[in-house]
């Protein structure tokens, strides 16, 4: 199985801050990497697919980059509604998720 | 509008069985592979199983292999997960998830609301 190491596990930031989350794969997964947002009591929501493509309807403050084993997810200017847990997920092989990053407002 | 509606969750004793269903609408179900993903209370997401669009080709996480069986009925636009020999560690919310492009290897662009499975004596 491909292991996904996501960091940090939790993050506290202020409104307007730039927020960055990283995800590292245990082997080369090309660009087969997605990012999801999950709010409490809700199903996950796809934000970024294929490492850097913004899903339709997702605000442009969200972005993703990377390829191979190292990936980055960025919120350019944190908004109050962005409070959630974020997960990376690879699909080069059977899907696996990162451990999640819990994002809080400072 | 796409919809995925899971059902069949509940409380079951260790060693018991349960069958989950996921009713799909708003897209051509028979053209899409489908997945089950679960989330234990307070924990992260874990992919469980996937099935090809025609029902040929099934895939399982090691944690459920040999105990769970995924299937589908394209005439009823419904996905199933038969869960046998259930363990306490199977306690979770079970989501069905649709792949963005319909492929087995893909991003999940739509999820159901989930159904809770609790395994406890």
PDB file of C-alpha atoms in Angstrom:
ATOM      1  CA  UNK A   1       0.000   0.000   0.000  1.00  0.00           C
ATOM      2  CA  UNK A   2       1.058   3.568  -0.666  1.00  0.00           C
ATOM      3  CA  UNK A   3       1.342   5.514   2.579  1.00  0.00           C
ATOM      4  CA  UNK A   4       0.449   9.196   2.682  1.00  0.00           C
ATOM      5  CA  UNK A   5       2.098  11.341   5.343  1.00  0.00           C
ATOM      6  CA  UNK A   6       0.267  14.604   5.868  1.00  0.00           C
ATOM      7  CA  UNK A   7       1.475  17.487   8.011  1.00  0.00           C
ATOM      8  CA  UNK A   8       0.799  19.237  10.203  1.00  0.00           C
ATOM      9  CA  UNK A   9      -1.914  17.249  11.982  1.00  0.00           C
ATOM     10  CA  UNK A  10      -3.404  20.497  13.289  1.00  0.00           C
ATOM     11  CA  UNK A  11      -2.964  24.137  12.482  1.00  0.00           C
ATOM     12  CA  UNK A  12      -4.153  27.401  13.988  1.00  0.00           C
ATOM     13  CA  UNK A  13      -4.148  30.518  11.815  1.00  0.00           C
ATOM     14  CA  UNK A  14      -5.739  33.935  11.603  1.00  0.00           C
ATOM     15  CA  UNK A  15      -8.262  35.157   9.060  1.00  0.00           C
ATOM     16  CA  UNK A  16      -6.357  36.404   6.036  1.00  0.00           C
ATOM     17  CA  UNK A  17      -3.309  34.202   6.666  1.00  0.00           C
ATOM     18  CA  UNK A  18      -1.730  32.028   4.029  1.00  0.00           C
ATOM     19  CA  UNK A  19      -2.058  28.394   5.075  1.00  0.00           C
ATOM     20  CA  UNK A  20       0.002  25.499   3.721  1.00  0.00           C
ATOM     21  CA  UNK A  21      -0.450  21.751   4.230  1.00  0.00           C
ATOM     22  CA  UNK A  22       1.934  19.151   2.877  1.00  0.00           C
ATOM     23  CA  UNK A  23       1.465  15.548   1.883  1.00  0.00           C
ATOM     24  CA  UNK A  24       4.216  13.063   1.112  1.00  0.00           C
ATOM     25  CA  UNK A  25       3.688   9.747  -0.648  1.00  0.00           C
ATOM     26  CA  UNK A  26       5.753   6.657   0.156  1.00  0.00           C
ATOM     27  CA  UNK A  27       6.425   6.196  -3.562  1.00  0.00           C
ATOM     28  CA  UNK A  28       6.084   8.100  -6.808  1.00  0.00           C
ATOM     29  CA  UNK A  29       2.390   8.714  -7.541  1.00  0.00           C
ATOM     30  CA  UNK A  30       2.873  11.140 -10.444  1.00  0.00           C
ATOM     31  CA  UNK A  31       0.048  13.694 -10.043  1.00  0.00           C
ATOM     32  CA  UNK A  32      -2.585  11.230  -8.782  1.00  0.00           C
ATOM     33  CA  UNK A  33      -3.290  13.280  -5.699  1.00  0.00           C
ATOM     34  CA  UNK A  34      -6.506  14.915  -4.517  1.00  0.00           C
ATOM     35  CA  UNK A  35      -7.429  17.234  -1.644  1.00  0.00           C
ATOM     36  CA  UNK A  36     -10.692  17.182   0.302  1.00  0.00           C
ATOM     37  CA  UNK A  37     -12.312  19.418   2.876  1.00  0.00           C
ATOM     38  CA  UNK A  38     -14.518  17.952   5.586  1.00  0.00           C
ATOM     39  CA  UNK A  39     -16.608  20.034   7.961  1.00  0.00           C
ATOM     40  CA  UNK A  40     -18.000  18.501  11.178  1.00  0.00           C
ATOM     41  CA  UNK A  41     -20.931  16.189  10.568  1.00  0.00           C
ATOM     42  CA  UNK A  42     -20.613  16.478   6.789  1.00  0.00           C
ATOM     43  CA  UNK A  43     -19.285  14.309   4.003  1.00  0.00           C
ATOM     44  CA  UNK A  44     -15.921  15.243   2.479  1.00  0.00           C
ATOM     45  CA  UNK A  45     -15.874  17.694  -0.416  1.00  0.00           C
ATOM     46  CA  UNK A  46     -13.423  17.504  -3.311  1.00  0.00           C
ATOM     47  CA  UNK A  47     -11.396  20.708  -3.674  1.00  0.00           C
ATOM     48  CA  UNK A  48      -8.381  19.826  -5.828  1.00  0.00           C
ATOM     49  CA  UNK A  49      -7.920  16.891  -8.190  1.00  0.00           C
ATOM     50  CA  UNK A  50      -4.840  15.661 -10.050  1.00  0.00           C
ATOM     51  CA  UNK A  51      -2.619  17.649  -7.678  1.00  0.00           C
ATOM     52  CA  UNK A  52      -3.360  21.113  -9.029  1.00  0.00           C
ATOM     53  CA  UNK A  53      -6.782  21.276 -10.693  1.00  0.00           C
ATOM     54  CA  UNK A  54      -9.480  23.268  -8.933  1.00  0.00           C
ATOM     55  CA  UNK A  55     -12.825  21.466  -8.788  1.00  0.00           C
ATOM     56  CA  UNK A  56     -15.731  23.383 -10.306  1.00  0.00           C
ATOM     57  CA  UNK A  57     -17.267  25.858  -7.890  1.00  0.00           C
ATOM     58  CA  UNK A  58     -14.354  25.853  -5.448  1.00  0.00           C
ATOM     59  CA  UNK A  59     -13.004  29.329  -4.562  1.00  0.00           C
ATOM     60  CA  UNK A  60      -9.734  30.304  -6.195  1.00  0.00           C
ATOM     61  CA  UNK A  61      -8.034  30.914  -2.836  1.00  0.00           C
ATOM     62  CA  UNK A  62      -7.550  27.141  -2.713  1.00  0.00           C
ATOM     63  CA  UNK A  63      -4.687  25.696  -4.749  1.00  0.00           C
ATOM     64  CA  UNK A  64      -2.498  22.626  -4.993  1.00  0.00           C
ATOM     65  CA  UNK A  65       0.898  21.784  -6.405  1.00  0.00           C
ATOM     66  CA  UNK A  66       3.467  19.018  -6.591  1.00  0.00           C
ATOM     67  CA  UNK A  67       4.188  15.750  -8.332  1.00  0.00           C
ATOM     68  CA  UNK A  68       5.995  12.524  -7.633  1.00  0.00           C
ATOM     69  CA  UNK A  69       6.096  12.185  -3.862  1.00  0.00           C
ATOM     70  CA  UNK A  70       5.741  15.724  -2.496  1.00  0.00           C
ATOM     71  CA  UNK A  71       2.564  17.794  -2.634  1.00  0.00           C
ATOM     72  CA  UNK A  72       1.343  21.079  -1.190  1.00  0.00           C
ATOM     73  CA  UNK A  73      -2.131  22.463  -0.541  1.00  0.00           C
ATOM     74  CA  UNK A  74      -2.504  26.195   0.014  1.00  0.00           C
ATOM     75  CA  UNK A  75      -5.228  28.566   1.129  1.00  0.00           C
ATOM     76  CA  UNK A  76      -4.033  31.990   0.016  1.00  0.00           C
ATOM     77  CA  UNK A  77      -6.177  34.007   2.426  1.00  0.00           C
ATOM     78  CA  UNK A  78      -7.903  32.075   5.193  1.00  0.00           C
ATOM     79  CA  UNK A  79     -11.621  32.729   5.601  1.00  0.00           C
ATOM     80  CA  UNK A  80     -13.781  31.799   8.621  1.00  0.00           C
ATOM     81  CA  UNK A  81     -15.727  29.295   6.529  1.00  0.00           C
ATOM     82  CA  UNK A  82     -12.504  27.389   5.789  1.00  0.00           C
ATOM     83  CA  UNK A  83     -12.464  25.899   9.276  1.00  0.00           C
ATOM     84  CA  UNK A  84     -12.474  22.170   8.599  1.00  0.00           C
ATOM     85  CA  UNK A  85     -10.280  19.094   8.379  1.00  0.00           C
ATOM     86  CA  UNK A  86      -8.359  18.641   5.139  1.00  0.00           C
ATOM     87  CA  UNK A  87      -7.251  15.330   3.662  1.00  0.00           C
ATOM     88  CA  UNK A  88      -4.964  14.361   0.830  1.00  0.00           C
ATOM     89  CA  UNK A  89      -5.701  11.161  -1.100  1.00  0.00           C
ATOM     90  CA  UNK A  90      -3.682   9.263  -3.678  1.00  0.00           C
ATOM     91  CA  UNK A  91      -5.195   7.131  -6.408  1.00  0.00           C
ATOM     92  CA  UNK A  92      -2.133   5.807  -8.209  1.00  0.00           C
ATOM     93  CA  UNK A  93      -2.975   2.476  -6.632  1.00  0.00           C
ATOM     94  CA  UNK A  94      -5.799   1.462  -4.308  1.00  0.00           C
ATOM     95  CA  UNK A  95      -6.813   4.765  -2.723  1.00  0.00           C
ATOM     96  CA  UNK A  96      -5.273   5.886   0.553  1.00  0.00           C
ATOM     97  CA  UNK A  97      -5.796   9.053   2.541  1.00  0.00           C
ATOM     98  CA  UNK A  98      -3.497  11.166   4.631  1.00  0.00           C
ATOM     99  CA  UNK A  99      -4.185  11.404   8.353  1.00  0.00           C
ATOM    100  CA  UNK A 100      -5.873  14.779   8.009  1.00  0.00           C
ATOM    101  CA  UNK A 101      -5.072  18.345   9.070  1.00  0.00           C
ATOM    102  CA  UNK A 102      -7.447  20.055  11.463  1.00  0.00           C
ATOM    103  CA  UNK A 103      -7.528  23.775  10.705  1.00  0.00           C
ATOM    104  CA  UNK A 104      -8.654  26.207  13.398  1.00  0.00           C
ATOM    105  CA  UNK A 105      -8.992  29.967  13.585  1.00  0.00           C
ATOM    106  CA  UNK A 106      -6.552  31.676  15.946  1.00  0.00           C
TER     107      UNK A 106
ATOM    108  CA  UNK B   1     -28.895  16.827  -9.423  1.00  0.00           C
ATOM    109  CA  UNK B   2     -26.646  14.010  -8.304  1.00  0.00           C
ATOM    110  CA  UNK B   3     -27.742  12.108  -5.233  1.00  0.00           C
ATOM    111  CA  UNK B   4     -26.316   9.213  -3.254  1.00  0.00           C
ATOM    112  CA  UNK B   5     -28.441   7.906  -0.402  1.00  0.00           C
ATOM    113  CA  UNK B   6     -26.964   5.281   1.902  1.00  0.00           C
ATOM    114  CA  UNK B   7     -29.054   3.068   4.135  1.00  0.00           C
ATOM    115  CA  UNK B   8     -28.800  -0.140   6.134  1.00  0.00           C
ATOM    116  CA  UNK B   9     -26.593   0.976   8.980  1.00  0.00           C
ATOM    117  CA  UNK B  10     -27.321   0.173  12.601  1.00  0.00           C
ATOM    118  CA  UNK B  11     -26.189  -1.624  15.714  1.00  0.00           C
ATOM    119  CA  UNK B  12     -24.890  -5.168  15.289  1.00  0.00           C
ATOM    120  CA  UNK B  13     -23.095  -7.578  17.587  1.00  0.00           C
ATOM    121  CA  UNK B  14     -19.500  -8.656  16.942  1.00  0.00           C
ATOM    122  CA  UNK B  15     -19.476 -11.484  14.439  1.00  0.00           C
ATOM    123  CA  UNK B  16     -22.742 -10.330  12.927  1.00  0.00           C
ATOM    124  CA  UNK B  17     -23.638  -9.197   9.434  1.00  0.00           C
ATOM    125  CA  UNK B  18     -25.108  -6.104   7.842  1.00  0.00           C
ATOM    126  CA  UNK B  19     -25.880  -5.052   4.281  1.00  0.00           C
ATOM    127  CA  UNK B  20     -25.499  -1.436   3.268  1.00  0.00           C
ATOM    128  CA  UNK B  21     -27.176   0.073   0.216  1.00  0.00           C
ATOM    129  CA  UNK B  22     -26.472   3.248  -1.716  1.00  0.00           C
ATOM    130  CA  UNK B  23     -29.207   4.474  -4.056  1.00  0.00           C
ATOM    131  CA  UNK B  24     -27.903   6.697  -6.834  1.00  0.00           C
ATOM    132  CA  UNK B  25     -29.683   9.225  -9.014  1.00  0.00           C
ATOM    133  CA  UNK B  26     -28.908  12.228 -11.195  1.00  0.00           C
ATOM    134  CA  UNK B  27     -26.130  10.568 -13.207  1.00  0.00           C
ATOM    135  CA  UNK B  28     -25.659   7.501 -15.392  1.00  0.00           C
ATOM    136  CA  UNK B  29     -24.906   5.064 -12.594  1.00  0.00           C
ATOM    137  CA  UNK B  30     -24.061   2.170 -14.937  1.00  0.00           C
ATOM    138  CA  UNK B  31     -21.199   4.185 -16.452  1.00  0.00           C
ATOM    139  CA  UNK B  32     -19.400   4.852 -13.168  1.00  0.00           C
ATOM    140  CA  UNK B  33     -17.221   2.724 -10.931  1.00  0.00           C
ATOM    141  CA  UNK B  34     -18.273   3.201  -7.312  1.00  0.00           C
ATOM    142  CA  UNK B  35     -16.601   3.165  -3.915  1.00  0.00           C
ATOM    143  CA  UNK B  36     -17.215   2.757  -0.207  1.00  0.00           C
ATOM    144  CA  UNK B  37     -15.197   4.893   2.216  1.00  0.00           C
ATOM    145  CA  UNK B  38     -15.532   4.789   5.994  1.00  0.00           C
ATOM    146  CA  UNK B  39     -14.691   7.017   8.925  1.00  0.00           C
ATOM    147  CA  UNK B  40     -14.426   5.720  12.478  1.00  0.00           C
ATOM    148  CA  UNK B  41     -15.648   8.126  15.180  1.00  0.00           C
ATOM    149  CA  UNK B  42     -13.175  10.979  15.535  1.00  0.00           C
ATOM    150  CA  UNK B  43     -10.790   9.401  13.023  1.00  0.00           C
ATOM    151  CA  UNK B  44      -9.725   9.933   9.432  1.00  0.00           C
ATOM    152  CA  UNK B  45     -11.006   8.584   6.144  1.00  0.00           C
ATOM    153  CA  UNK B  46     -10.357   4.992   5.084  1.00  0.00           C
ATOM    154  CA  UNK B  47     -11.134   3.635   1.624  1.00  0.00           C
ATOM    155  CA  UNK B  48     -12.947   0.300   1.934  1.00  0.00           C
ATOM    156  CA  UNK B  49     -13.886  -1.075  -1.463  1.00  0.00           C
ATOM    157  CA  UNK B  50     -14.474  -0.308  -5.133  1.00  0.00           C
ATOM    158  CA  UNK B  51     -16.346  -1.942  -8.006  1.00  0.00           C
ATOM    159  CA  UNK B  52     -16.174  -1.440 -11.755  1.00  0.00           C
ATOM    160  CA  UNK B  53     -19.057   0.051 -13.689  1.00  0.00           C
ATOM    161  CA  UNK B  54     -20.320  -3.305 -14.913  1.00  0.00           C
ATOM    162  CA  UNK B  55     -19.728  -5.086 -11.635  1.00  0.00           C
ATOM    163  CA  UNK B  56     -16.660  -6.882 -12.942  1.00  0.00           C
ATOM    164  CA  UNK B  57     -13.573  -5.981 -10.993  1.00  0.00           C
ATOM    165  CA  UNK B  58     -13.878  -5.622  -7.242  1.00  0.00           C
ATOM    166  CA  UNK B  59     -11.233  -4.286  -4.874  1.00  0.00           C
ATOM    167  CA  UNK B  60     -10.888  -4.264  -1.110  1.00  0.00           C
ATOM    168  CA  UNK B  61      -8.774  -2.772   1.620  1.00  0.00           C
ATOM    169  CA  UNK B  62      -6.747  -5.412   3.464  1.00  0.00           C
ATOM    170  CA  UNK B  63      -8.696  -4.619   6.633  1.00  0.00           C
ATOM    171  CA  UNK B  64     -11.956  -5.945   5.140  1.00  0.00           C
ATOM    172  CA  UNK B  65     -10.790  -8.455   2.537  1.00  0.00           C
ATOM    173  CA  UNK B  66     -12.543 -11.804   2.944  1.00  0.00           C
ATOM    174  CA  UNK B  67     -15.262 -10.319   5.160  1.00  0.00           C
ATOM    175  CA  UNK B  68     -16.902  -7.636   3.006  1.00  0.00           C
ATOM    176  CA  UNK B  69     -18.381  -8.013  -0.485  1.00  0.00           C
ATOM    177  CA  UNK B  70     -19.187  -5.100  -2.776  1.00  0.00           C
ATOM    178  CA  UNK B  71     -21.795  -5.484  -5.500  1.00  0.00           C
ATOM    179  CA  UNK B  72     -24.140  -3.406  -7.605  1.00  0.00           C
ATOM    180  CA  UNK B  73     -27.444  -3.647  -9.455  1.00  0.00           C
ATOM    181  CA  UNK B  74     -27.339  -1.260 -12.402  1.00  0.00           C
ATOM    182  CA  UNK B  75     -31.031  -1.904 -13.144  1.00  0.00           C
ATOM    183  CA  UNK B  76     -31.822  -0.433  -9.727  1.00  0.00           C
ATOM    184  CA  UNK B  77     -29.041   2.186  -9.670  1.00  0.00           C
ATOM    185  CA  UNK B  78     -27.926   0.758  -6.353  1.00  0.00           C
ATOM    186  CA  UNK B  79     -24.573  -0.081  -4.798  1.00  0.00           C
ATOM    187  CA  UNK B  80     -24.264  -2.594  -1.955  1.00  0.00           C
ATOM    188  CA  UNK B  81     -21.783  -3.587   0.723  1.00  0.00           C
ATOM    189  CA  UNK B  82     -22.329  -6.929   2.428  1.00  0.00           C
ATOM    190  CA  UNK B  83     -20.430  -6.925   5.707  1.00  0.00           C
ATOM    191  CA  UNK B  84     -19.860 -10.225   7.515  1.00  0.00           C
ATOM    192  CA  UNK B  85     -17.859 -11.212  10.591  1.00  0.00           C
ATOM    193  CA  UNK B  86     -18.094  -7.677  11.849  1.00  0.00           C
ATOM    194  CA  UNK B  87     -15.623  -6.422  14.446  1.00  0.00           C
ATOM    195  CA  UNK B  88     -15.620  -3.495  16.839  1.00  0.00           C
ATOM    196  CA  UNK B  89     -13.044  -1.778  14.628  1.00  0.00           C
ATOM    197  CA  UNK B  90     -15.568  -1.749  11.759  1.00  0.00           C
ATOM    198  CA  UNK B  91     -17.596   0.814  13.698  1.00  0.00           C
ATOM    199  CA  UNK B  92     -17.740   3.855  11.435  1.00  0.00           C
ATOM    200  CA  UNK B  93     -19.779   6.063   9.166  1.00  0.00           C
ATOM    201  CA  UNK B  94     -19.860   4.405   5.754  1.00  0.00           C
ATOM    202  CA  UNK B  95     -20.012   6.675   2.725  1.00  0.00           C
ATOM    203  CA  UNK B  96     -20.559   5.742  -0.875  1.00  0.00           C
ATOM    204  CA  UNK B  97     -18.498   7.899  -3.201  1.00  0.00           C
ATOM    205  CA  UNK B  98     -18.719   8.576  -6.927  1.00  0.00           C
ATOM    206  CA  UNK B  99     -15.541   8.965  -9.006  1.00  0.00           C
ATOM    207  CA  UNK B 100     -15.209  12.200 -10.918  1.00  0.00           C
ATOM    208  CA  UNK B 101     -14.512  10.643 -14.318  1.00  0.00           C
ATOM    209  CA  UNK B 102     -16.162   7.315 -13.672  1.00  0.00           C
ATOM    210  CA  UNK B 103     -12.920   5.386 -13.399  1.00  0.00           C
ATOM    211  CA  UNK B 104     -11.786   2.990 -10.713  1.00  0.00           C
ATOM    212  CA  UNK B 105      -8.741   5.187 -10.122  1.00  0.00           C
ATOM    213  CA  UNK B 106     -10.106   8.689  -9.743  1.00  0.00           C
ATOM    214  CA  UNK B 107     -11.008  11.531  -7.397  1.00  0.00           C
ATOM    215  CA  UNK B 108     -14.297  11.242  -5.514  1.00  0.00           C
ATOM    216  CA  UNK B 109     -16.386  14.231  -6.561  1.00  0.00           C
ATOM    217  CA  UNK B 110     -19.650  13.295  -4.877  1.00  0.00           C
ATOM    218  CA  UNK B 111     -20.369  11.569  -1.586  1.00  0.00           C
ATOM    219  CA  UNK B 112     -23.510  10.392   0.128  1.00  0.00           C
ATOM    220  CA  UNK B 113     -24.446  11.601   3.607  1.00  0.00           C
ATOM    221  CA  UNK B 114     -23.227   8.347   5.154  1.00  0.00           C
ATOM    222  CA  UNK B 115     -24.776   5.601   7.266  1.00  0.00           C
ATOM    223  CA  UNK B 116     -23.540   4.716  10.740  1.00  0.00           C
ATOM    224  CA  UNK B 117     -22.520   1.166  11.591  1.00  0.00           C
ATOM    225  CA  UNK B 118     -21.913   0.333  15.242  1.00  0.00           C
ATOM    226  CA  UNK B 119     -20.465  -3.039  16.187  1.00  0.00           C
ATOM    227  CA  UNK B 120     -20.941  -3.665  19.888  1.00  0.00           C
ATOM    228  CA  UNK B 121     -22.300  -6.231  22.293  1.00  0.00           C
TER     229      UNK B 121
END
